[in-house]
Amino acid sequence: MLEKFSKWKGNRSNHTTPSHSLDESAIPKHVAIIMDGNGRWAKKKGLPRIAGHREGMKVINKIVRKAIDLKIEVLSLYAFSTENWKRPRTEVDYLLKLPERFLKLELPNLMEENVQVRIMGGLDTLPEHTAKAVTKAMEETKDNTGLILNFALNYGSRYELVEAMKQVAKEVETGTLSSDAITEDVISRHLMTADLRDPDLLIRTSGEIRLSNFMLWQLAYSEFWFTDVLWPDFTEHHLTEAIAVYQKRARRYGGV
Ligand code: FPP
């Protein structure tokens, strides 16, 4: 148990090594991030929670640029979960204004950088202004061939799985799919990440060690990296550090 614990601790950031040289041939192709700690960041500074979210939005920009530099193929960011509706109305309203604000500022740059914006999550229950802004971004960037910037917005993995199961059941009911033909691949193709590879690396900031209903199926064999750094303080160096740790891991996928 002790050994296990120290091994676990060793996987967490100690923030003492800001620069890392990376093996360019082993960059994770899909990095997923649970951007956590905005509220605590704001509280520490005596600011309202929304100030933390505003600062958190600014960080996205820096991390997207770094992801492009590193030639990461897919960057998935957990921006708003199906559980986040439980927050005070003013905070929810603010959080759901951020995608629009971000895209207003950044869409021209994302176009220039050949970034393809995607959204996974329930668009139909978002405020109209949010849904409109993200739909426009997806439409405008759909032919871009560079980084896929995949925002999880109004996303919950269990909801996603339930919806996938319903679709599969319907296909069985109507006879287009036989129940014997249901494989892992069939389930994967019914998820919101249908044409995306599974994340190679999951990062969660703020010291919390849980998945919070994020990509439960897709993260089955991903490497996890946790840091105590709060999302508004997260920098390109932390991303590099996470990848350096990832590159030291032996991925065995259950084999030897
Ligand atoms: C978790 O921190 C963070 C969120 C629920 C929101 C994350 C959103 C952003 C970083 C900005 C989104 C921007 C765009 C463009 C989509 P928390 O509020 O739970 O922090 P706490 O645990 O310290 O309270």
PDB file of C-alpha atoms and ligand atoms in Angstrom, residues 34-42 49 52-60 77-81 84 87 91 95 98-103 151-153 204 206 208 210 230-231, ligand 1:
ATOM      1  CA  ILE A  34     -10.392  18.575 -16.931  1.00  0.00           C
ATOM      2  CA  MET A  35      -9.859  22.283 -16.319  1.00  0.00           C
ATOM      3  CA  ASP A  36     -10.543  22.527 -12.600  1.00  0.00           C
ATOM      4  CA  GLY A  37      -9.916  25.048  -9.837  1.00  0.00           C
ATOM      5  CA  ASN A  38     -11.218  28.318 -11.266  1.00  0.00           C
ATOM      6  CA  GLY A  39     -13.402  28.953  -8.218  1.00  0.00           C
ATOM      7  CA  ARG A  40     -10.600  28.293  -5.735  1.00  0.00           C
ATOM      8  CA  TRP A  41      -8.229  30.493  -7.719  1.00  0.00           C
ATOM      9  CA  ALA A  42     -10.706  33.361  -7.487  1.00  0.00           C
ATOM     10  CA  ARG A  49     -15.912  32.836  -8.868  1.00  0.00           C
ATOM     11  CA  GLY A  52     -11.691  32.547 -12.060  1.00  0.00           C
ATOM     12  CA  HIS A  53     -13.653  31.340 -15.069  1.00  0.00           C
ATOM     13  CA  ARG A  54     -12.680  34.456 -17.037  1.00  0.00           C
ATOM     14  CA  GLU A  55      -9.023  33.820 -16.243  1.00  0.00           C
ATOM     15  CA  GLY A  56      -9.494  30.148 -17.084  1.00  0.00           C
ATOM     16  CA  MET A  57     -10.734  31.092 -20.520  1.00  0.00           C
ATOM     17  CA  LYS A  58      -7.526  33.029 -21.188  1.00  0.00           C
ATOM     18  CA  VAL A  59      -5.470  29.940 -20.396  1.00  0.00           C
ATOM     19  CA  ILE A  60      -7.235  27.952 -23.129  1.00  0.00           C
ATOM     20  CA  LEU A  77     -11.415  20.340 -22.937  1.00  0.00           C
ATOM     21  CA  TYR A  78     -14.122  19.810 -20.315  1.00  0.00           C
ATOM     22  CA  ALA A  79     -15.829  23.209 -20.346  1.00  0.00           C
ATOM     23  CA  PHE A  80     -19.292  22.523 -18.877  1.00  0.00           C
ATOM     24  CA  SER A  81     -20.697  19.280 -17.539  1.00  0.00           C
ATOM     25  CA  ASN A  84     -22.721  22.049 -13.755  1.00  0.00           C
ATOM     26  CA  ARG A  87     -24.452  25.813  -9.827  1.00  0.00           C
ATOM     27  CA  GLU A  91     -22.454  31.328 -12.542  1.00  0.00           C
ATOM     28  CA  LEU A  95     -20.026  29.967 -17.921  1.00  0.00           C
ATOM     29  CA  LEU A  98     -17.672  32.078 -22.306  1.00  0.00           C
ATOM     30  CA  PRO A  99     -17.714  29.923 -25.456  1.00  0.00           C
ATOM     31  CA  GLU A 100     -19.305  32.808 -27.357  1.00  0.00           C
ATOM     32  CA  ARG A 101     -16.843  35.303 -25.921  1.00  0.00           C
ATOM     33  CA  PHE A 102     -13.880  33.034 -26.622  1.00  0.00           C
ATOM     34  CA  LEU A 103     -14.946  32.352 -30.197  1.00  0.00           C
ATOM     35  CA  PHE A 151     -14.955  21.253 -26.310  1.00  0.00           C
ATOM     36  CA  ALA A 152     -17.069  19.122 -23.991  1.00  0.00           C
ATOM     37  CA  LEU A 153     -20.000  21.448 -23.416  1.00  0.00           C
ATOM     38  CA  ARG A 204      -6.759  17.207 -14.331  1.00  0.00           C
ATOM     39  CA  SER A 206      -6.540  21.599  -8.977  1.00  0.00           C
ATOM     40  CA  GLU A 208      -8.865  16.604  -7.419  1.00  0.00           C
ATOM     41  CA  ARG A 210     -11.496  11.932 -10.076  1.00  0.00           C
ATOM     42  CA  LEU A 230      -5.330  25.552 -10.383  1.00  0.00           C
ATOM     43  CA  TRP A 231      -6.477  25.909 -13.997  1.00  0.00           C
TER      44      TRP A 231
HETATM   45  C1  FPP B   1     -14.044  23.943 -12.909  1.00  0.00           C
HETATM   46  O1  FPP B   1     -13.591  24.849 -11.928  1.00  0.00           O
HETATM   47  C2  FPP B   1     -14.210  24.666 -14.151  1.00  0.00           C
HETATM   48  C3  FPP B   1     -15.379  24.751 -14.826  1.00  0.00           C
HETATM   49  C4  FPP B   1     -16.626  24.127 -14.401  1.00  0.00           C
HETATM   50  C5  FPP B   1     -15.445  25.555 -16.049  1.00  0.00           C
HETATM   51  C6  FPP B   1     -14.282  25.457 -16.932  1.00  0.00           C
HETATM   52  C7  FPP B   1     -14.390  26.514 -17.930  1.00  0.00           C
HETATM   53  C8  FPP B   1     -13.361  27.249 -18.375  1.00  0.00           C
HETATM   54  C9  FPP B   1     -11.966  27.052 -17.961  1.00  0.00           C
HETATM   55  C10 FPP B   1     -13.586  28.304 -19.393  1.00  0.00           C
HETATM   56  C11 FPP B   1     -14.414  27.797 -20.519  1.00  0.00           C
HETATM   57  C12 FPP B   1     -14.189  28.557 -21.707  1.00  0.00           C
HETATM   58  C13 FPP B   1     -14.569  28.206 -22.940  1.00  0.00           C
HETATM   59  C14 FPP B   1     -14.114  28.984 -24.061  1.00  0.00           C
HETATM   60  C15 FPP B   1     -15.441  27.062 -23.202  1.00  0.00           C
HETATM   61  P1  FPP B   1     -14.496  25.076 -10.646  1.00  0.00           P
HETATM   62  O2  FPP B   1     -15.359  26.236 -10.898  1.00  0.00           O
HETATM   63  O3  FPP B   1     -15.215  23.820 -10.293  1.00  0.00           O
HETATM   64  O4  FPP B   1     -13.399  25.410  -9.580  1.00  0.00           O
HETATM   65  P2  FPP B   1     -13.450  25.022  -8.036  1.00  0.00           P
HETATM   66  O5  FPP B   1     -13.451  23.516  -7.975  1.00  0.00           O
HETATM   67  O6  FPP B   1     -12.201  25.628  -7.526  1.00  0.00           O
HETATM   68  O7  FPP B   1     -14.678  25.639  -7.459  1.00  0.00           O
END
